[in-house]
mmCIF file of C-alpha atoms in Angstrom:
data_model
loop_
_atom_site.group_PDB
_atom_site.id
_atom_site.type_symbol
_atom_site.label_atom_id
_atom_site.label_comp_id
_atom_site.label_asym_id
_atom_site.label_seq_id
_atom_site.Cartn_x
_atom_site.Cartn_y
_atom_site.Cartn_z
ATOM 1 C CA MET F 15 0.010 0.260 0.382
ATOM 2 C CA THR F 16 0.826 3.607 -0.374
ATOM 3 C CA ILE F 17 2.364 5.023 2.831
ATOM 4 C CA GLN F 18 0.367 8.397 3.673
ATOM 5 C CA PHE F 19 1.331 10.581 6.198
ATOM 6 C CA ARG F 20 -1.984 10.725 9.050
ATOM 7 C CA HIS F 21 -1.161 13.360 11.991
ATOM 8 C CA ILE F 22 1.829 14.224 14.093
ATOM 9 C CA MET F 23 0.619 13.307 17.730
ATOM 10 C CA LEU F 24 1.474 15.018 20.822
ATOM 11 C CA MET F 25 1.123 13.808 24.527
ATOM 12 C CA ILE F 26 0.368 15.498 26.728
ATOM 13 C CA GLN F 27 -0.605 15.967 30.480
ATOM 14 C CA ASP F 28 -4.105 18.388 30.311
ATOM 15 C CA VAL F 29 -5.570 17.726 27.229
ATOM 16 C CA PRO F 30 -8.559 20.679 27.574
ATOM 17 C CA ALA F 31 -5.716 23.566 28.270
ATOM 18 C CA ALA F 32 -3.619 22.392 25.157
ATOM 19 C CA VAL F 33 -6.944 22.525 23.159
ATOM 20 C CA LYS F 34 -7.104 25.788 24.197
ATOM 21 C CA PHE F 35 -3.454 26.426 23.674
ATOM 22 C CA TYR F 36 -3.694 25.293 20.702
ATOM 23 C CA GLN F 37 -7.329 27.273 19.499
ATOM 24 C CA GLU F 38 -7.171 29.892 20.517
ATOM 25 C CA GLY F 39 -3.104 30.966 20.765
ATOM 26 C CA LEU F 40 -2.739 29.829 17.389
ATOM 27 C CA GLY F 41 -6.122 29.617 16.054
ATOM 28 C CA LEU F 42 -6.316 25.251 15.129
ATOM 29 C CA THR F 43 -9.535 24.005 14.479
ATOM 30 C CA VAL F 44 -10.667 21.061 17.325
ATOM 31 C CA VAL F 45 -12.717 19.144 14.808
ATOM 32 C CA ASN F 46 -13.401 16.935 17.802
ATOM 33 C CA ALA F 47 -12.464 16.311 21.458
ATOM 34 C CA SER F 48 -12.914 14.475 25.111
ATOM 35 C CA PRO F 49 -11.364 14.840 27.754
ATOM 36 C CA ASN F 50 -8.457 12.559 27.333
ATOM 37 C CA MET F 51 -8.334 12.878 23.601
ATOM 38 C CA ALA F 52 -8.629 15.652 20.460
ATOM 39 C CA GLU F 53 -8.009 15.831 16.848
ATOM 40 C CA LEU F 54 -7.263 19.380 15.392
ATOM 41 C CA ASP F 55 -6.825 20.718 12.053
ATOM 42 C CA ALA F 56 -4.309 22.703 10.648
ATOM 43 C CA ASN F 57 -4.351 23.583 7.194
ATOM 44 C CA GLY F 58 -5.253 20.589 6.489
ATOM 45 C CA THR F 59 -2.426 18.959 8.665
ATOM 46 C CA LYS F 60 -4.405 16.740 11.671
ATOM 47 C CA ILE F 61 -2.657 17.491 14.711
ATOM 48 C CA ILE F 62 -3.570 14.191 17.654
ATOM 49 C CA ILE F 63 -3.616 15.499 21.095
ATOM 50 C CA HIS F 64 -3.496 12.811 23.566
ATOM 51 C CA GLY F 65 -3.246 12.173 26.978
ATOM 52 C CA ALA F 66 -0.246 10.916 28.655
ATOM 53 C CA GLU F 67 0.433 8.205 31.063
ATOM 54 C CA ASN F 68 3.355 9.602 32.888
ATOM 55 C CA GLN F 69 5.541 12.132 32.851
ATOM 56 C CA ALA F 70 8.028 10.921 30.526
ATOM 57 C CA GLU F 71 5.703 10.906 27.660
ATOM 58 C CA VAL F 72 4.980 14.537 27.901
ATOM 59 C CA GLY F 73 6.981 16.812 25.825
ATOM 60 C CA GLY F 74 8.553 14.143 23.214
ATOM 61 C CA SER F 75 7.079 15.220 20.131
ATOM 62 C CA PRO F 76 7.973 16.646 16.950
ATOM 63 C CA ILE F 77 8.826 20.829 16.267
ATOM 64 C CA LEU F 78 5.774 22.165 15.063
ATOM 65 C CA SER F 79 6.040 24.866 12.893
ATOM 66 C CA PHE F 80 3.768 27.573 11.403
ATOM 67 C CA HIS F 81 3.746 31.038 9.613
ATOM 68 C CA VAL F 82 2.342 33.676 11.041
ATOM 69 C CA ALA F 83 1.702 37.369 9.563
ATOM 70 C CA ASP F 84 2.610 38.784 12.998
ATOM 71 C CA LEU F 85 5.717 37.381 14.705
ATOM 72 C CA LEU F 86 5.644 39.485 17.456
ATOM 73 C CA GLU F 87 1.416 39.613 18.066
ATOM 74 C CA THR F 88 2.130 36.109 17.846
ATOM 75 C CA ILE F 89 4.852 35.484 20.468
ATOM 76 C CA ALA F 90 2.498 37.890 22.797
ATOM 77 C CA LYS F 91 -0.734 35.835 22.346
ATOM 78 C CA LEU F 92 1.365 32.702 22.796
ATOM 79 C CA GLU F 93 3.318 33.853 25.852
ATOM 80 C CA SER F 94 -0.258 35.226 27.783
ATOM 81 C CA LEU F 95 -1.423 31.383 27.493
ATOM 82 C CA GLY F 96 1.699 30.362 29.160
ATOM 83 C CA ALA F 97 4.141 29.476 26.507
ATOM 84 C CA SER F 98 7.724 30.425 26.762
ATOM 85 C CA LEU F 99 10.219 32.051 24.044
ATOM 86 C CA GLN F 100 13.297 29.749 23.083
ATOM 87 C CA GLY F 101 16.586 32.150 22.713
ATOM 88 C CA ARG F 102 15.881 35.371 20.667
ATOM 89 C CA VAL F 103 13.579 36.551 17.648
ATOM 90 C CA ARG F 104 15.664 36.003 14.340
ATOM 91 C CA GLU F 105 15.945 38.037 11.152
ATOM 92 C CA PRO F 106 17.485 35.308 8.621
ATOM 93 C CA SER F 107 17.174 37.076 5.270
ATOM 94 C CA PHE F 108 14.013 34.970 4.295
ATOM 95 C CA GLY F 109 11.539 36.494 7.354
ATOM 96 C CA LYS F 110 11.484 36.180 10.951
ATOM 97 C CA VAL F 111 12.061 33.833 13.416
ATOM 98 C CA ALA F 112 11.354 32.458 16.966
ATOM 99 C CA ALA F 113 11.421 29.227 18.705
ATOM 100 C CA MET F 114 9.083 28.753 22.076
ATOM 101 C CA ARG F 115 8.407 26.104 24.140
ATOM 102 C CA SER F 116 4.048 25.686 25.255
ATOM 103 C CA PRO F 117 3.360 25.081 28.584
ATOM 104 C CA GLU F 118 3.503 21.017 28.129
ATOM 105 C CA GLY F 119 7.315 21.404 26.907
ATOM 106 C CA HIS F 120 7.196 21.922 22.938
ATOM 107 C CA ILE F 121 8.810 23.241 20.710
ATOM 108 C CA ILE F 122 6.767 25.398 18.156
ATOM 109 C CA SER F 123 8.621 27.328 15.251
ATOM 110 C CA LEU F 124 7.274 30.637 14.406
ATOM 111 C CA LEU F 125 8.447 32.472 10.933
ATOM 112 C CA GLN F 126 7.622 35.743 9.685
ATOM 113 C CA PRO F 127 8.064 35.659 5.698
ATOM 114 C CA LYS F 128 9.585 38.509 4.365
ATOM 115 C CA LYS F 129 7.097 40.351 1.927
ATOM 116 C CA ALA F 130 9.086 41.053 -1.537
ATOM 117 C CA THR F 131 8.335 44.468 -0.825
ATOM 118 C CA GLU F 132 10.990 44.348 2.199
ATOM 119 C CA GLN F 133 14.411 45.422 2.348
ATOM 120 C CA PRO F 134 17.334 42.734 1.805
ATOM 121 C CA LEU F 135 19.912 42.926 4.399
ATOM 122 C CA THR F 136 22.938 45.453 4.370
ATOM 123 C CA PHE F 137 26.440 44.691 4.156
ATOM 124 C CA GLU F 138 26.570 45.005 7.600
ATOM 125 C CA GLU F 139 23.403 43.397 8.577
ATOM 126 C CA ALA F 140 24.883 40.319 6.700
ATOM 127 C CA ILE F 141 28.069 40.277 8.828
ATOM 128 C CA ALA F 142 25.998 40.210 11.531
ATOM 129 C CA TYR F 143 23.654 37.575 11.038
ATOM 130 C CA THR F 144 26.276 35.515 9.954
ATOM 131 C CA GLU F 145 28.040 36.118 13.277
ATOM 132 C CA THR F 146 24.452 35.457 15.340
ATOM 133 C CA LEU F 147 23.972 32.539 12.936
ATOM 134 C CA LEU F 148 27.594 30.267 13.519
ATOM 135 C CA ALA F 149 27.330 31.378 16.636
ATOM 136 C CA ARG F 150 23.967 29.032 17.626
ATOM 137 C CA LYS F 151 25.089 25.758 19.810
ATOM 138 C CA TYR F 152 22.033 23.528 18.230
ATOM 139 C CA LEU F 153 21.211 24.360 14.767
ATOM 140 C CA ASP F 154 21.358 20.793 12.221
ATOM 141 C CA ASP F 155 22.964 20.722 8.924
ATOM 142 C CA ALA F 156 19.749 21.053 6.925
ATOM 143 C CA GLN F 157 18.880 24.428 8.738
ATOM 144 C CA LEU F 158 22.093 25.706 8.223
ATOM 145 C CA GLN F 159 22.451 25.393 4.441
ATOM 146 C CA SER F 160 18.847 26.646 4.221
ATOM 147 C CA GLU F 161 20.123 29.911 5.741
ATOM 148 C CA ILE F 162 23.149 30.023 4.214
ATOM 149 C CA THR F 163 21.995 29.733 0.803
ATOM 150 C CA ASN F 164 18.974 31.984 1.228
ATOM 151 C CA LEU F 165 22.013 34.671 2.662
ATOM 152 C CA VAL F 166 24.387 34.642 0.127
ATOM 153 C CA LYS F 167 21.446 35.425 -2.456
ATOM 154 C CA THR F 168 22.274 38.793 -2.175
ATOM 155 C CA SER F 169 25.138 40.617 -3.010
ATOM 156 C CA ASN F 170 25.187 42.633 0.363
ATOM 157 C CA GLY F 171 24.247 38.747 1.826
ATOM 158 C CA ALA F 172 27.028 37.190 0.305
ATOM 159 C CA ARG F 173 29.969 39.858 1.013
ATOM 160 C CA GLY F 174 28.590 39.499 5.144
ATOM 161 C CA PHE F 175 28.804 35.708 4.734
ATOM 162 C CA PHE F 176 32.149 35.953 3.427
ATOM 163 C CA VAL F 177 33.521 38.898 5.466
ATOM 164 C CA CYS F 178 32.603 37.179 8.999
ATOM 165 C CA PHE F 179 33.288 33.925 7.897
ATOM 166 C CA LEU F 180 36.707 33.962 6.567
ATOM 167 C CA THR F 181 38.127 36.809 9.414
ATOM 168 C CA GLY F 182 36.205 34.920 12.400
ATOM 169 C CA GLU F 183 36.999 32.622 14.789
ATOM 170 C CA TRP F 184 35.498 29.794 13.879
ATOM 171 C CA GLU F 185 35.875 26.020 13.093
ATOM 172 C CA LEU F 186 34.024 25.752 10.434
ATOM 173 C CA ALA F 187 35.802 27.655 8.331
ATOM 174 C CA ASP F 188 38.818 25.767 8.459
ATOM 175 C CA ASN F 189 36.614 22.611 7.999
ATOM 176 C CA PRO F 190 33.928 23.800 6.283
ATOM 177 C CA SER F 191 30.731 20.630 6.838
ATOM 178 C CA PRO F 192 29.055 19.742 3.470
ATOM 179 C CA ALA F 193 25.989 21.717 4.323
ATOM 180 C CA ILE F 194 27.809 25.199 4.581
ATOM 181 C CA ILE F 195 29.868 23.269 1.207
ATOM 182 C CA GLN F 196 26.352 22.998 -0.100
ATOM 183 C CA ALA F 197 24.841 25.875 0.348
ATOM 184 C CA LEU F 198 27.688 27.334 -1.466
ATOM 185 C CA GLN F 199 27.413 25.614 -4.309
ATOM 186 C CA ALA F 200 23.819 26.227 -4.492
ATOM 187 C CA GLU F 201 24.686 29.621 -5.575
ATOM 188 C CA PRO F 202 27.691 29.572 -7.960
ATOM 189 C CA ASN F 203 26.580 33.009 -9.799
ATOM 190 C CA ALA F 204 26.084 35.074 -6.503
ATOM 191 C CA ILE F 205 29.551 33.163 -5.076
ATOM 192 C CA ALA F 206 32.346 32.393 -7.928
ATOM 193 C CA GLU F 207 33.773 36.090 -8.396
ATOM 194 C CA LEU F 208 33.732 37.022 -4.545
ATOM 195 C CA LEU F 209 35.738 34.121 -3.612
ATOM 196 C CA VAL F 210 38.277 34.829 -6.207
ATOM 197 C CA LYS F 211 39.233 38.010 -5.609
ATOM 198 C CA ASN F 212 38.996 37.373 -1.960
ATOM 199 C CA LEU F 213 41.997 34.972 -2.133
ATOM 200 C CA ALA F 214 43.514 37.572 -4.789
ATOM 201 C CA MET F 215 42.815 40.620 -1.882
ATOM 202 C CA SER F 216 44.055 38.665 0.724
ATOM 203 C CA THR F 217 47.010 37.269 -0.752
ATOM 204 C CA ALA F 218 48.120 40.805 -1.476
ATOM 205 C CA MET F 219 47.283 42.134 2.371
ATOM 206 C CA ALA F 220 49.545 39.736 3.847
ATOM 207 C CA ILE F 221 52.614 40.916 1.558
ATOM 208 C CA THR F 222 51.542 44.696 2.505
ATOM 209 C CA HIS F 223 51.433 43.368 6.273
ATOM 210 C CA ARG F 224 54.633 42.453 6.164
ATOM 211 C CA ARG F 225 55.966 45.716 4.408
ATOM 212 C CA ASN F 226 54.362 47.402 7.282
ATOM 213 C CA GLY F 227 56.256 45.395 10.047
ATOM 214 C CA SER F 228 52.999 43.665 11.176
ATOM 215 C CA PRO F 229 53.206 39.628 11.263
ATOM 216 C CA ASP F 230 50.458 39.422 12.912
ATOM 217 C CA GLN F 231 47.556 41.351 10.251
ATOM 218 C CA ALA F 232 49.397 39.546 7.670
ATOM 219 C CA ASP F 233 49.199 36.267 9.645
ATOM 220 C CA ASP F 234 45.474 37.487 9.214
ATOM 221 C CA SER F 235 45.599 37.681 5.586
ATOM 222 C CA ASP F 236 47.288 34.266 5.207
ATOM 223 C CA ARG F 237 44.665 32.515 7.409
ATOM 224 C CA VAL F 238 41.537 34.231 5.420
ATOM 225 C CA ALA F 239 43.770 33.398 2.436
ATOM 226 C CA LYS F 240 44.127 29.423 3.298
ATOM 227 C CA ARG F 241 39.889 29.529 3.747
ATOM 228 C CA THR F 242 39.527 30.849 0.582
ATOM 229 C CA VAL F 243 41.703 28.734 -1.482
ATOM 230 C CA LEU F 244 39.390 25.532 0.640
ATOM 231 C CA LEU F 245 36.390 26.486 -0.346
ATOM 232 C CA ILE F 246 37.195 27.127 -3.727
ATOM 233 C CA GLU F 247 38.888 23.231 -3.332
ATOM 234 C CA LYS F 248 35.943 21.871 -2.075
ATOM 235 C CA VAL F 249 32.961 24.219 -3.478
ATOM 236 C CA ASP F 250 34.656 22.700 -6.621
ATOM 237 C CA LEU F 251 32.822 25.228 -9.595
ATOM 238 C CA PRO F 252 33.763 25.801 -12.966
ATOM 239 C CA GLU F 253 32.186 29.649 -11.982
ATOM 240 C CA VAL F 254 35.038 29.867 -9.893
ATOM 241 C CA CYS F 255 37.044 28.068 -11.959
ATOM 242 C CA ALA F 256 36.428 30.523 -15.130
ATOM 243 C CA ILE F 257 36.522 33.847 -13.227
ATOM 244 C CA ALA F 258 40.115 32.760 -11.504
ATOM 245 C CA SER F 259 41.397 32.215 -15.131
ATOM 246 C CA GLN F 260 40.462 35.647 -15.907
ATOM 247 C CA MET F 261 41.864 37.192 -12.985
ATOM 248 C CA LEU F 262 45.036 35.371 -13.866
ATOM 249 C CA ASN F 263 45.426 36.549 -17.284
ATOM 250 C CA SER F 264 45.314 40.062 -16.279
ATOM 251 C CA ALA F 265 47.508 39.675 -13.610
ATOM 252 C CA THR F 266 50.247 39.105 -15.666
ATOM 253 C CA SER F 267 49.281 40.998 -18.422
ATOM 254 C CA ASN F 268 48.056 43.719 -16.478
ATOM 255 C CA SER F 269 44.888 43.796 -19.571
ATOM 256 C CA GLY F 270 41.754 42.001 -19.647
ATOM 257 C CA GLU F 271 38.553 41.234 -17.708
ATOM 258 C CA TYR F 272 40.134 42.198 -14.134
ATOM 259 C CA ALA F 273 42.872 44.760 -15.337
ATOM 260 C CA ALA F 274 40.668 47.703 -13.407
ATOM 261 C CA PHE F 275 40.410 45.389 -10.055
ATOM 262 C CA PHE F 276 44.229 45.618 -9.536
ATOM 263 C CA GLU F 277 44.304 49.251 -10.939
ATOM 264 C CA LYS F 278 41.776 50.258 -8.239
ATOM 265 C CA TRP F 279 43.741 48.146 -5.499
ATOM 266 C CA GLY F 280 47.171 49.704 -6.534
ATOM 267 C CA TYR F 281 48.780 46.087 -6.505
ATOM 268 C CA ASP F 282 52.238 46.349 -8.286
ATOM 269 C CA ASP F 283 54.269 43.912 -9.836
ATOM 270 C CA GLU F 284 55.271 41.882 -6.347
ATOM 271 C CA GLN F 285 51.763 41.415 -4.989
ATOM 272 C CA LYS F 286 50.012 40.641 -8.832
ATOM 273 C CA GLN F 287 53.073 37.904 -9.019
ATOM 274 C CA ALA F 288 52.131 36.093 -5.585
ATOM 275 C CA ILE F 289 48.392 36.285 -6.794
ATOM 276 C CA ALA F 290 49.248 35.124 -9.745
ATOM 277 C CA ASN F 291 51.094 32.452 -7.978
ATOM 278 C CA VAL F 292 47.959 31.602 -6.177
ATOM 279 C CA LEU F 293 45.719 31.176 -8.761
ATOM 280 C CA ASN F 294 47.938 28.900 -10.738
ATOM 281 C CA LYS F 295 47.745 26.379 -7.827
#
């Protein structure tokens, strides 16, 4: 027989109180209810609330995810019914997100989707969001991949991500997870040129810092270059190879697609040669 999804079951200590919570707080329809069991309808998804036989059964349910029109209003309504906010409200590129724990201990995920007319993240906001994202202790790979993919879709988002990721004290930057690599691979046109430019600029800056007697800053630039090379190798995108080839040509011939880039930053012959060497690899 064909496998069919039928319902989500929640083990509850106080069924009537739980029915009130989901009905009044999130607007779910009560299909039928008894003191020990109730069936709720959430836009076609069936949720069964069942009385728990012992305390150990309470709270061991899946996360329930909802899209809401006004996140802050929903949070306030749920808190008035006994829920508690878990962590803080976050603002990834696709909207506002919060997690709440119901009075019975179940986790509810709330998303207020960003409207098409809303302004995208600024460069500074993208840096701050990336820092918050990478600092979270409990984030599964699927969610990490989804949030980074959405973040790097825009120019500011991609720039902010790389600035934070490549320069910060992140273990993931030295050993990128498959989730991060897959997120970057999903947006090749957004990240290819940035990867190559980050490699060129960090290579040139390491030389500048050593000339200025700043070995610590030079080491930081070397670390950015090393991390960027690792990302380039792991994403393995033809778009990156094509841009690297164009930049290599400009570095050695002082002409071509990226001649203006080298002129803008004032890189001298030693810096251009160092960039050419690392691109050749």
